[in-house]
């Protein structure tokens, strides 16, 4: 995120191997301690089915090998049913097969524009689909083990369902489409397959809400590096914000919904945010929580000021009396602030609005952890500040919403503020987004969602992301 000083320096700003998932290395452990443990179920209860995956003759055994053979069988079965329904012709199974790549492998992997595919080539991509050979290769030495350890085997299945989506595109002659749209559609196809599994329509594999959460995080893990030059780049694969949106489209609408991605002017719906200045790049676009120079170029100073800048004119124009909240930190471990208007007092991990004294109380240690984590950053803290601020807005406008509905309204209102600081912003804008900021919000929102979609407390992962995206894309009037 760029502050006032950084904003003043702002600048304007067809492959044979398709896709690749190593744009951001797996570092899911962390996120301010918010991402749940992937659990102990490693997939070892599944039987390895010969012929589904070419494991080679020297592969170290992985506990998830049987799970992967089951998953690829499930994906083929899904497309055997869906492809005729959506595209009107029979599904042609993957001719080249699926290959596990690792340094010890002596059995060759077919070439993709070369005589033979090396492990280093697979490592560079993580996983890819090769159109000429009609095969998929994945890194079984580094990428998959780390993703399984961080997010669980089901998250890896969703990544591989995305790669399989490129095989679908080969069968509909879609390879002349822009790379970003092919990636969007492959994300959508992965969402459609995931919904199929969640509905219990798989043969041997079933997913639950925790698996969806992990899968959404995985979609963000394989976003473009934040420094990539825009959605029109020939290498662009999309931000996590856009990839999760495409995944949700497929989850809600099925493969049929994904089939229109090349004809619905989708490029205009994607958000492209570059680094805004030379100051942003070395710090990955993040402001510090507190300005070490004792100035006001920090999260604690700029986020509340930006929220005021957005909400005060809007509410004043609607003749709504509104006093912006104060912001006060507290330390994890206490003493915790008291609030007569809250059923549950602010405590460790809290960022809450207290109506009794008009103050947003926030956990300093939580904010420091989020600001320092490589997967989150300044807008993760800004998002939590804005959620609490949105509660003050709802109180001012006389909202009668309660429970989950009220929480999701705050997500949408927060999205409206975030949408107002997407570049280019007016010259007097206190802050504006820089590359990676929207993804920081999505990760934090998913990590703080209800454990299941039907818990109805603050909103499930899909519900929170949907509400936030609606605010960003359509503004406060949509909330």
GROMACS .gro file of C-alpha atoms in nm:
model
  479
    1UNK     CA    1   0.000   0.000   0.000
    2UNK     CA    2   0.126   0.345  -0.085
    3UNK     CA    3   0.094   0.634   0.159
    4UNK     CA    4   0.075   1.001   0.078
    5UNK     CA    5   0.450   1.035   0.026
    6UNK     CA    6   0.478   0.722  -0.185
    7UNK     CA    7   0.168   0.819  -0.383
    8UNK     CA    8   0.334   1.143  -0.482
    9UNK     CA    9   0.607   0.935  -0.649
   10UNK     CA   10   0.362   0.703  -0.828
   11UNK     CA   11   0.435   0.604  -1.183
   12UNK     CA   12   0.176   0.529  -1.446
   13UNK     CA   13   0.193   0.219  -1.502
   14UNK     CA   14   0.082  -1.900  -2.683
   15UNK     CA   15   0.273  -2.146  -2.490
   16UNK     CA   16   0.323  -2.518  -2.550
   17UNK     CA   17   0.357  -2.555  -2.175
   18UNK     CA   18   0.046  -2.411  -2.018
   19UNK     CA   19   0.030  -2.282  -1.665
   20UNK     CA   20   0.272  -2.347  -1.381
   21UNK     CA   21   0.216  -2.310  -1.011
   22UNK     CA   22   0.546  -2.195  -0.866
   23UNK     CA   23   0.485  -1.821  -0.900
   24UNK     CA   24   0.473  -1.800  -0.519
   25UNK     CA   25   0.639  -2.067  -0.311
   26UNK     CA   26   0.435  -2.244  -0.047
   27UNK     CA   27   0.467  -2.067   0.286
   28UNK     CA   28   0.122  -2.117   0.429
   29UNK     CA   29   0.238  -2.180   0.783
   30UNK     CA   30   0.207  -1.847   0.954
   31UNK     CA   31  -0.033  -1.578   0.836
   32UNK     CA   32  -0.034  -1.438   1.184
   33UNK     CA   33  -0.103  -1.790   1.311
   34UNK     CA   34  -0.444  -1.784   1.145
   35UNK     CA   35  -0.430  -2.065   0.890
   36UNK     CA   36  -0.557  -2.388   1.046
   37UNK     CA   37  -0.338  -2.697   1.069
   38UNK     CA   38  -0.364  -2.913   0.759
   39UNK     CA   39  -0.419  -3.213   0.985
   40UNK     CA   40  -0.272  -3.563   0.994
   41UNK     CA   41  -0.470  -3.729   0.714
   42UNK     CA   42  -0.202  -3.766   0.447
   43UNK     CA   43  -0.391  -3.985   0.201
   44UNK     CA   44  -0.198  -4.303   0.277
   45UNK     CA   45  -0.525  -4.497   0.307
   46UNK     CA   46  -0.568  -4.480  -0.072
   47UNK     CA   47  -0.438  -4.761  -0.291
   48UNK     CA   48  -0.195  -4.667  -0.568
   49UNK     CA   49  -0.367  -4.754  -0.896
   50UNK     CA   50  -0.110  -4.859  -1.160
   51UNK     CA   51  -0.122  -4.671  -1.487
   52UNK     CA   52  -0.298  -4.358  -1.362
   53UNK     CA   53   0.028  -4.177  -1.277
   54UNK     CA   54   0.367  -4.267  -1.424
   55UNK     CA   55   0.572  -4.264  -1.105
   56UNK     CA   56   0.896  -4.383  -1.269
   57UNK     CA   57   1.123  -4.650  -1.127
   58UNK     CA   58   1.322  -4.457  -0.867
   59UNK     CA   59   1.059  -4.242  -0.696
   60UNK     CA   60   1.070  -4.198  -0.318
   61UNK     CA   61   0.737  -4.322  -0.189
   62UNK     CA   62   0.500  -4.045  -0.078
   63UNK     CA   63   0.208  -4.109   0.157
   64UNK     CA   64  -0.022  -3.920  -0.081
   65UNK     CA   65   0.065  -4.127  -0.393
   66UNK     CA   66  -0.252  -4.333  -0.369
   67UNK     CA   67  -0.459  -4.022  -0.311
   68UNK     CA   68  -0.322  -3.866  -0.631
   69UNK     CA   69  -0.410  -4.169  -0.841
   70UNK     CA   70  -0.762  -4.154  -0.698
   71UNK     CA   71  -0.785  -3.781  -0.771
   72UNK     CA   72  -0.678  -3.808  -1.134
   73UNK     CA   73  -0.932  -4.085  -1.178
   74UNK     CA   74  -1.200  -3.861  -1.027
   75UNK     CA   75  -1.108  -3.570  -1.255
   76UNK     CA   76  -1.121  -3.787  -1.568
   77UNK     CA   77  -1.460  -3.924  -1.460
   78UNK     CA   78  -1.590  -3.570  -1.400
   79UNK     CA   79  -1.493  -3.452  -1.747
   80UNK     CA   80  -1.620  -3.768  -1.914
   81UNK     CA   81  -1.961  -3.662  -1.783
   82UNK     CA   82  -1.938  -3.284  -1.807
   83UNK     CA   83  -1.759  -3.234  -2.140
   84UNK     CA   84  -2.041  -3.377  -2.356
   85UNK     CA   85  -2.299  -3.183  -2.155
   86UNK     CA   86  -2.115  -2.851  -2.196
   87UNK     CA   87  -1.943  -2.884  -2.533
   88UNK     CA   88  -2.156  -3.142  -2.715
   89UNK     CA   89  -1.882  -3.394  -2.802
   90UNK     CA   90  -1.735  -3.696  -2.626
   91UNK     CA   91  -1.446  -3.651  -2.385
   92UNK     CA   92  -1.108  -3.772  -2.510
   93UNK     CA   93  -0.898  -3.908  -2.220
   94UNK     CA   94  -0.554  -3.765  -2.155
   95UNK     CA   95  -0.330  -3.939  -2.412
   96UNK     CA   96   0.012  -3.864  -2.268
   97UNK     CA   97  -0.072  -3.935  -1.907
   98UNK     CA   98   0.053  -3.786  -1.580
   99UNK     CA   99   0.419  -3.788  -1.472
  100UNK     CA  100   0.578  -3.747  -1.131
  101UNK     CA  101   0.909  -3.558  -1.162
  102UNK     CA  102   1.195  -3.581  -0.912
  103UNK     CA  103   1.578  -3.564  -0.934
  104UNK     CA  104   1.632  -3.940  -0.896
  105UNK     CA  105   1.403  -4.030  -1.186
  106UNK     CA  106   1.574  -4.232  -1.463
  107UNK     CA  107   1.263  -4.317  -1.665
  108UNK     CA  108   1.218  -4.038  -1.921
  109UNK     CA  109   0.937  -3.784  -1.920
  110UNK     CA  110   0.828  -3.690  -2.274
  111UNK     CA  111   0.953  -3.361  -2.408
  112UNK     CA  112   0.735  -3.057  -2.456
  113UNK     CA  113   0.903  -2.888  -2.751
  114UNK     CA  114   1.225  -3.063  -2.650
  115UNK     CA  115   1.347  -3.421  -2.674
  116UNK     CA  116   1.286  -3.491  -2.307
  117UNK     CA  117   1.150  -3.301  -2.006
  118UNK     CA  118   1.402  -3.264  -1.724
  119UNK     CA  119   1.327  -3.237  -1.355
  120UNK     CA  120   1.462  -2.882  -1.353
  121UNK     CA  121   1.204  -2.782  -1.616
  122UNK     CA  122   0.923  -2.926  -1.405
  123UNK     CA  123   1.068  -2.766  -1.092
  124UNK     CA  124   1.064  -2.424  -1.257
  125UNK     CA  125   0.689  -2.453  -1.318
  126UNK     CA  126   0.586  -2.674  -1.028
  127UNK     CA  127   0.322  -2.841  -1.243
  128UNK     CA  128   0.219  -2.793  -1.604
  129UNK     CA  129   0.011  -2.926  -1.890
  130UNK     CA  130   0.190  -2.989  -2.223
  131UNK     CA  131  -0.038  -2.951  -2.522
  132UNK     CA  132   0.170  -3.131  -2.794
  133UNK     CA  133   0.219  -3.436  -2.572
  134UNK     CA  134  -0.119  -3.408  -2.398
  135UNK     CA  135   0.037  -3.482  -2.061
  136UNK     CA  136   0.070  -3.330  -1.712
  137UNK     CA  137   0.391  -3.327  -1.509
  138UNK     CA  138   0.427  -3.226  -1.145
  139UNK     CA  139   0.716  -3.169  -0.904
  140UNK     CA  140   0.706  -3.453  -0.655
  141UNK     CA  141   1.030  -3.361  -0.479
  142UNK     CA  142   0.959  -3.008  -0.358
  143UNK     CA  143   0.629  -2.844  -0.452
  144UNK     CA  144   0.378  -3.118  -0.374
  145UNK     CA  145   0.537  -3.230  -0.047
  146UNK     CA  146   0.549  -2.871   0.079
  147UNK     CA  147   0.191  -2.792  -0.027
  148UNK     CA  148   0.062  -3.112   0.131
  149UNK     CA  149   0.247  -3.031   0.453
  150UNK     CA  150   0.118  -2.673   0.462
  151UNK     CA  151  -0.237  -2.709   0.331
  152UNK     CA  152  -0.327  -3.076   0.307
  153UNK     CA  153  -0.358  -3.318   0.017
  154UNK     CA  154  -0.698  -3.185  -0.094
  155UNK     CA  155  -0.551  -2.843  -0.166
  156UNK     CA  156  -0.300  -3.012  -0.397
  157UNK     CA  157  -0.586  -3.191  -0.571
  158UNK     CA  158  -0.746  -2.855  -0.648
  159UNK     CA  159  -0.418  -2.726  -0.795
  160UNK     CA  160  -0.397  -3.034  -1.018
  161UNK     CA  161  -0.761  -2.993  -1.122
  162UNK     CA  162  -0.659  -2.649  -1.248
  163UNK     CA  163  -0.381  -2.804  -1.459
  164UNK     CA  164  -0.628  -3.057  -1.597
  165UNK     CA  165  -0.841  -2.760  -1.702
  166UNK     CA  166  -0.576  -2.680  -1.963
  167UNK     CA  167  -0.625  -3.026  -2.109
  168UNK     CA  168  -0.993  -2.938  -2.144
  169UNK     CA  169  -0.894  -2.620  -2.330
  170UNK     CA  170  -0.682  -2.824  -2.571
  171UNK     CA  171  -0.997  -3.016  -2.664
  172UNK     CA  172  -1.194  -2.698  -2.740
  173UNK     CA  173  -0.911  -2.528  -2.937
  174UNK     CA  174  -0.884  -2.242  -2.689
  175UNK     CA  175  -0.508  -2.198  -2.697
  176UNK     CA  176  -0.513  -1.876  -2.899
  177UNK     CA  177  -0.703  -1.700  -2.618
  178UNK     CA  178  -0.515  -1.458  -2.386
  179UNK     CA  179  -0.313  -1.641  -2.121
  180UNK     CA  180  -0.491  -1.461  -1.838
  181UNK     CA  181  -0.832  -1.579  -1.962
  182UNK     CA  182  -0.712  -1.936  -2.000
  183UNK     CA  183  -0.587  -1.923  -1.642
  184UNK     CA  184  -0.918  -1.777  -1.526
  185UNK     CA  185  -1.109  -2.054  -1.700
  186UNK     CA  186  -0.880  -2.325  -1.558
  187UNK     CA  187  -0.943  -2.182  -1.211
  188UNK     CA  188  -1.316  -2.192  -1.285
  189UNK     CA  189  -1.292  -2.555  -1.400
  190UNK     CA  190  -1.111  -2.639  -1.074
  191UNK     CA  191  -1.396  -2.476  -0.882
  192UNK     CA  192  -1.657  -2.676  -1.075
  193UNK     CA  193  -1.477  -3.002  -1.000
  194UNK     CA  194  -1.437  -2.910  -0.633
  195UNK     CA  195  -1.812  -2.844  -0.601
  196UNK     CA  196  -1.873  -3.186  -0.755
  197UNK     CA  197  -1.655  -3.344  -0.486
  198UNK     CA  198  -1.809  -3.143  -0.202
  199UNK     CA  199  -2.153  -3.259  -0.318
  200UNK     CA  200  -2.040  -3.618  -0.258
  201UNK     CA  201  -2.051  -3.713  -0.625
  202UNK     CA  202  -1.698  -3.852  -0.631
  203UNK     CA  203  -1.630  -4.223  -0.629
  204UNK     CA  204  -1.349  -4.250  -0.374
  205UNK     CA  205  -1.271  -3.892  -0.264
  206UNK     CA  206  -1.485  -3.642  -0.072
  207UNK     CA  207  -1.414  -3.282   0.028
  208UNK     CA  208  -1.543  -3.075   0.318
  209UNK     CA  209  -1.545  -2.705   0.410
  210UNK     CA  210  -1.192  -2.716   0.553
  211UNK     CA  211  -1.067  -2.855   0.222
  212UNK     CA  212  -1.232  -2.568   0.034
  213UNK     CA  213  -1.061  -2.316   0.261
  214UNK     CA  214  -0.726  -2.483   0.199
  215UNK     CA  215  -0.798  -2.493  -0.173
  216UNK     CA  216  -0.874  -2.121  -0.182
  217UNK     CA  217  -0.546  -2.050  -0.004
  218UNK     CA  218  -0.373  -2.272  -0.260
  219UNK     CA  219  -0.526  -2.068  -0.543
  220UNK     CA  220  -0.367  -1.759  -0.390
  221UNK     CA  221  -0.037  -1.941  -0.342
  222UNK     CA  222  -0.016  -1.990  -0.720
  223UNK     CA  223  -0.096  -1.630  -0.810
  224UNK     CA  224   0.144  -1.423  -1.018
  225UNK     CA  225   0.441  -1.265  -0.845
  226UNK     CA  226   0.328  -0.917  -0.746
  227UNK     CA  227   0.588  -0.755  -0.969
  228UNK     CA  228   0.452  -0.917  -1.290
  229UNK     CA  229   0.357  -0.654  -1.545
  230UNK     CA  230  -0.018  -0.663  -1.566
  231UNK     CA  231  -0.306  -0.873  -1.695
  232UNK     CA  232  -0.213  -0.807  -2.057
  233UNK     CA  233   0.135  -0.957  -2.015
  234UNK     CA  234   0.192  -1.274  -2.216
  235UNK     CA  235   0.298  -1.442  -1.889
  236UNK     CA  236   0.014  -1.317  -1.670
  237UNK     CA  237  -0.172  -1.582  -1.469
  238UNK     CA  238  -0.371  -1.352  -1.243
  239UNK     CA  239  -0.379  -1.217  -0.890
  240UNK     CA  240  -0.516  -1.421  -0.603
  241UNK     CA  241  -0.812  -1.180  -0.587
  242UNK     CA  242  -0.912  -1.264  -0.945
  243UNK     CA  243  -0.822  -1.633  -0.927
  244UNK     CA  244  -1.044  -1.690  -0.624
  245UNK     CA  245  -1.326  -1.508  -0.805
  246UNK     CA  246  -1.297  -1.742  -1.103
  247UNK     CA  247  -1.281  -2.046  -0.875
  248UNK     CA  248  -1.600  -1.932  -0.703
  249UNK     CA  249  -1.773  -1.884  -1.038
  250UNK     CA  250  -1.705  -2.248  -1.121
  251UNK     CA  251  -1.798  -2.371  -0.775
  252UNK     CA  252  -2.135  -2.195  -0.792
  253UNK     CA  253  -2.216  -2.236  -1.161
  254UNK     CA  254  -2.039  -2.552  -1.270
  255UNK     CA  255  -1.848  -2.619  -1.590
  256UNK     CA  256  -2.123  -2.456  -1.796
  257UNK     CA  257  -2.052  -2.122  -1.625
  258UNK     CA  258  -1.682  -2.153  -1.714
  259UNK     CA  259  -1.755  -2.211  -2.083
  260UNK     CA  260  -1.841  -1.843  -2.144
  261UNK     CA  261  -1.517  -1.693  -2.009
  262UNK     CA  262  -1.381  -1.613  -2.356
  263UNK     CA  263  -1.694  -1.431  -2.472
  264UNK     CA  264  -1.804  -1.222  -2.173
  265UNK     CA  265  -1.552  -0.936  -2.180
  266UNK     CA  266  -1.388  -1.074  -1.868
  267UNK     CA  267  -1.063  -0.884  -1.917
  268UNK     CA  268  -1.242  -0.564  -1.816
  269UNK     CA  269  -1.340  -0.726  -1.484
  270UNK     CA  270  -0.983  -0.801  -1.374
  271UNK     CA  271  -0.796  -0.569  -1.141
  272UNK     CA  272  -0.438  -0.485  -1.231
  273UNK     CA  273  -0.232  -0.297  -0.970
  274UNK     CA  274   0.140  -0.234  -1.025
  275UNK     CA  275   0.396  -0.122  -0.770
  276UNK     CA  276   0.343   0.252  -0.741
  277UNK     CA  277   0.694   0.375  -0.671
  278UNK     CA  278   1.056   0.281  -0.618
  279UNK     CA  279   0.981   0.291  -0.247
  280UNK     CA  280   0.723   0.013  -0.274
  281UNK     CA  281   0.935  -0.245  -0.455
  282UNK     CA  282   1.201  -0.325  -0.189
  283UNK     CA  283   0.932  -0.363   0.078
  284UNK     CA  284   0.687  -0.563  -0.138
  285UNK     CA  285   0.455  -0.262  -0.132
  286UNK     CA  286   0.403  -0.273   0.245
  287UNK     CA  287   0.389   0.016   0.490
  288UNK     CA  288   0.526  -0.044   0.841
  289UNK     CA  289   0.283  -0.077   1.130
  290UNK     CA  290   0.458   0.217   1.299
  291UNK     CA  291   0.679   0.465   1.114
  292UNK     CA  292   1.035   0.409   1.247
  293UNK     CA  293   1.109   0.776   1.172
  294UNK     CA  294   0.823   0.881   1.404
  295UNK     CA  295   0.632   1.028   1.113
  296UNK     CA  296   0.287   0.937   0.986
  297UNK     CA  297   0.377   0.711   0.691
  298UNK     CA  298   0.251   0.397   0.860
  299UNK     CA  299  -0.052   0.171   0.887
  300UNK     CA  300  -0.167   0.304   1.224
  301UNK     CA  301  -0.175   0.662   1.096
  302UNK     CA  302  -0.284   0.626   0.735
  303UNK     CA  303  -0.556   0.358   0.745
  304UNK     CA  304  -0.790   0.540   0.991
  305UNK     CA  305  -0.730   0.866   0.801
  306UNK     CA  306  -0.815   0.697   0.470
  307UNK     CA  307  -1.132   0.544   0.616
  308UNK     CA  308  -1.236   0.889   0.736
  309UNK     CA  309  -1.162   1.035   0.394
  310UNK     CA  310  -1.392   0.781   0.229
  311UNK     CA  311  -1.680   0.760   0.478
  312UNK     CA  312  -1.721   1.115   0.612
  313UNK     CA  313  -1.821   1.279   0.280
  314UNK     CA  314  -2.038   0.982   0.185
  315UNK     CA  315  -2.234   0.982   0.511
  316UNK     CA  316  -2.250   1.361   0.528
  317UNK     CA  317  -2.396   1.366   0.176
  318UNK     CA  318  -2.669   1.131   0.298
  319UNK     CA  319  -2.734   1.362   0.601
  320UNK     CA  320  -2.622   1.091   0.844
  321UNK     CA  321  -2.464   1.208   1.169
  322UNK     CA  322  -2.139   1.018   1.215
  323UNK     CA  323  -1.844   1.051   1.448
  324UNK     CA  324  -1.546   0.848   1.329
  325UNK     CA  325  -1.408   0.603   1.585
  326UNK     CA  326  -1.081   0.639   1.770
  327UNK     CA  327  -0.823   0.358   1.742
  328UNK     CA  328  -0.653   0.220   2.053
  329UNK     CA  329  -0.409  -0.075   2.069
  330UNK     CA  330  -0.375  -0.328   2.350
  331UNK     CA  331  -0.122  -0.603   2.411
  332UNK     CA  332  -0.190  -0.974   2.377
  333UNK     CA  333  -0.198  -1.125   2.724
  334UNK     CA  334  -0.373  -0.820   2.867
  335UNK     CA  335  -0.476  -0.611   3.029
  336UNK     CA  336  -0.769  -0.617   2.788
  337UNK     CA  337  -0.999  -0.317   2.736
  338UNK     CA  338  -1.355  -0.334   2.863
  339UNK     CA  339  -1.662  -0.241   2.662
  340UNK     CA  340  -2.012  -0.222   2.804
  341UNK     CA  341  -2.177  -0.257   2.460
  342UNK     CA  342  -2.006  -0.585   2.366
  343UNK     CA  343  -2.113  -0.931   2.474
  344UNK     CA  344  -1.755  -1.054   2.441
  345UNK     CA  345  -1.480  -0.820   2.558
  346UNK     CA  346  -1.182  -0.745   2.331
  347UNK     CA  347  -0.911  -1.005   2.384
  348UNK     CA  348  -0.615  -1.161   2.209
  349UNK     CA  349  -0.666  -1.165   1.831
  350UNK     CA  350  -0.940  -0.899   1.845
  351UNK     CA  351  -1.002  -0.593   1.634
  352UNK     CA  352  -1.345  -0.469   1.743
  353UNK     CA  353  -1.556  -0.156   1.756
  354UNK     CA  354  -1.690  -0.059   2.099
  355UNK     CA  355  -2.006   0.149   2.052
  356UNK     CA  356  -2.010   0.248   2.420
  357UNK     CA  357  -1.702   0.469   2.382
  358UNK     CA  358  -1.671   0.495   2.002
  359UNK     CA  359  -1.332   0.321   1.990
  360UNK     CA  360  -1.179   0.048   1.775
  361UNK     CA  361  -0.962  -0.168   1.999
  362UNK     CA  362  -0.694  -0.373   1.826
  363UNK     CA  363  -0.443  -0.637   1.931
  364UNK     CA  364  -0.098  -0.490   1.873
  365UNK     CA  365   0.076  -0.831   1.857
  366UNK     CA  366  -0.172  -0.960   1.599
  367UNK     CA  367  -0.117  -0.651   1.383
  368UNK     CA  368   0.260  -0.684   1.409
  369UNK     CA  369   0.243  -1.051   1.306
  370UNK     CA  370   0.018  -0.979   1.007
  371UNK     CA  371   0.230  -0.686   0.892
  372UNK     CA  372   0.548  -0.897   0.906
  373UNK     CA  373   0.414  -1.220   0.753
  374UNK     CA  374   0.522  -1.280   0.389
  375UNK     CA  375   0.170  -1.393   0.292
  376UNK     CA  376  -0.007  -1.097   0.449
  377UNK     CA  377   0.105  -0.737   0.504
  378UNK     CA  378  -0.022  -0.385   0.554
  379UNK     CA  379  -0.367  -0.430   0.403
  380UNK     CA  380  -0.432  -0.737   0.618
  381UNK     CA  381  -0.417  -0.500   0.914
  382UNK     CA  382  -0.606  -0.234   0.719
  383UNK     CA  383  -0.879  -0.487   0.640
  384UNK     CA  384  -0.933  -0.568   1.007
  385UNK     CA  385  -0.936  -0.197   1.093
  386UNK     CA  386  -1.192  -0.138   0.817
  387UNK     CA  387  -1.418  -0.425   0.931
  388UNK     CA  388  -1.439  -0.271   1.278
  389UNK     CA  389  -1.489   0.078   1.129
  390UNK     CA  390  -1.772  -0.061   0.913
  391UNK     CA  391  -1.953  -0.165   1.229
  392UNK     CA  392  -1.949   0.201   1.334
  393UNK     CA  393  -2.093   0.291   0.992
  394UNK     CA  394  -2.370   0.033   1.028
  395UNK     CA  395  -2.457   0.176   1.370
  396UNK     CA  396  -2.473   0.527   1.227
  397UNK     CA  397  -2.705   0.432   0.940
  398UNK     CA  398  -2.936   0.242   1.173
  399UNK     CA  399  -2.867  -0.104   1.034
  400UNK     CA  400  -3.088  -0.370   1.192
  401UNK     CA  401  -2.882  -0.659   1.061
  402UNK     CA  402  -2.749  -0.908   1.315
  403UNK     CA  403  -2.515  -1.204   1.333
  404UNK     CA  404  -2.368  -1.335   1.010
  405UNK     CA  405  -2.567  -1.094   0.793
  406UNK     CA  406  -2.423  -0.796   0.978
  407UNK     CA  407  -2.072  -0.939   0.955
  408UNK     CA  408  -2.105  -0.989   0.579
  409UNK     CA  409  -2.238  -0.635   0.537
  410UNK     CA  410  -1.919  -0.511   0.702
  411UNK     CA  411  -1.718  -0.722   0.456
  412UNK     CA  412  -1.898  -0.551   0.170
  413UNK     CA  413  -1.855  -0.202   0.318
  414UNK     CA  414  -1.487  -0.276   0.369
  415UNK     CA  415  -1.465  -0.379   0.005
  416UNK     CA  416  -1.625  -0.049  -0.096
  417UNK     CA  417  -1.353   0.145   0.086
  418UNK     CA  418  -1.082  -0.076  -0.066
  419UNK     CA  419  -1.233  -0.023  -0.412
  420UNK     CA  420  -1.203   0.353  -0.362
  421UNK     CA  421  -0.825   0.331  -0.323
  422UNK     CA  422  -0.755   0.116  -0.629
  423UNK     CA  423  -0.524   0.322  -0.856
  424UNK     CA  424  -0.560   0.560  -1.018
  425UNK     CA  425  -0.695   0.758  -0.722
  426UNK     CA  426  -0.760   1.133  -0.687
  427UNK     CA  427  -0.457   1.346  -0.616
  428UNK     CA  428  -0.561   1.405  -0.255
  429UNK     CA  429  -0.602   1.034  -0.175
  430UNK     CA  430  -0.431   0.953   0.155
  431UNK     CA  431  -0.344   0.598   0.047
  432UNK     CA  432  -0.377   0.384  -0.262
  433UNK     CA  433  -0.333   0.014  -0.319
  434UNK     CA  434  -0.016  -0.137  -0.457
  435UNK     CA  435   0.060  -0.481  -0.598
  436UNK     CA  436  -0.047  -0.771  -0.375
  437UNK     CA  437  -0.272  -0.572  -0.139
  438UNK     CA  438  -0.602  -0.730  -0.248
  439UNK     CA  439  -0.458  -1.077  -0.202
  440UNK     CA  440  -0.354  -0.989   0.153
  441UNK     CA  441  -0.719  -0.918   0.231
  442UNK     CA  442  -0.844  -1.241   0.072
  443UNK     CA  443  -0.596  -1.452   0.271
  444UNK     CA  444  -0.690  -1.280   0.597
  445UNK     CA  445  -1.064  -1.304   0.529
  446UNK     CA  446  -1.046  -1.675   0.451
  447UNK     CA  447  -0.829  -1.740   0.755
  448UNK     CA  448  -1.084  -1.572   0.984
  449UNK     CA  449  -1.394  -1.728   0.827
  450UNK     CA  450  -1.632  -1.974   0.991
  451UNK     CA  451  -1.500  -2.331   1.001
  452UNK     CA  452  -1.803  -2.444   0.796
  453UNK     CA  453  -2.031  -2.261   0.556
  454UNK     CA  454  -2.337  -2.337   0.769
  455UNK     CA  455  -2.189  -2.220   1.103
  456UNK     CA  456  -2.348  -1.875   1.038
  457UNK     CA  457  -2.131  -1.676   1.277
  458UNK     CA  458  -1.917  -1.434   1.074
  459UNK     CA  459  -1.955  -1.603   0.735
  460UNK     CA  460  -1.789  -1.891   0.557
  461UNK     CA  461  -1.488  -1.846   0.332
  462UNK     CA  462  -1.695  -1.819   0.013
  463UNK     CA  463  -1.946  -1.587   0.177
  464UNK     CA  464  -1.682  -1.348   0.311
  465UNK     CA  465  -1.489  -1.335  -0.016
  466UNK     CA  466  -1.809  -1.286  -0.217
  467UNK     CA  467  -1.924  -0.998   0.003
  468UNK     CA  468  -1.582  -0.830  -0.004
  469UNK     CA  469  -1.549  -0.864  -0.381
  470UNK     CA  470  -1.897  -0.717  -0.428
  471UNK     CA  471  -1.794  -0.408  -0.237
  472UNK     CA  472  -1.468  -0.369  -0.429
  473UNK     CA  473  -1.627  -0.414  -0.772
  474UNK     CA  474  -1.966  -0.246  -0.721
  475UNK     CA  475  -1.923   0.002  -0.437
  476UNK     CA  476  -2.112   0.081  -0.116
  477UNK     CA  477  -2.448   0.108  -0.291
  478UNK     CA  478  -2.433  -0.269  -0.348
  479UNK     CA  479  -2.399  -0.338   0.024
   0.00000   0.00000   0.00000
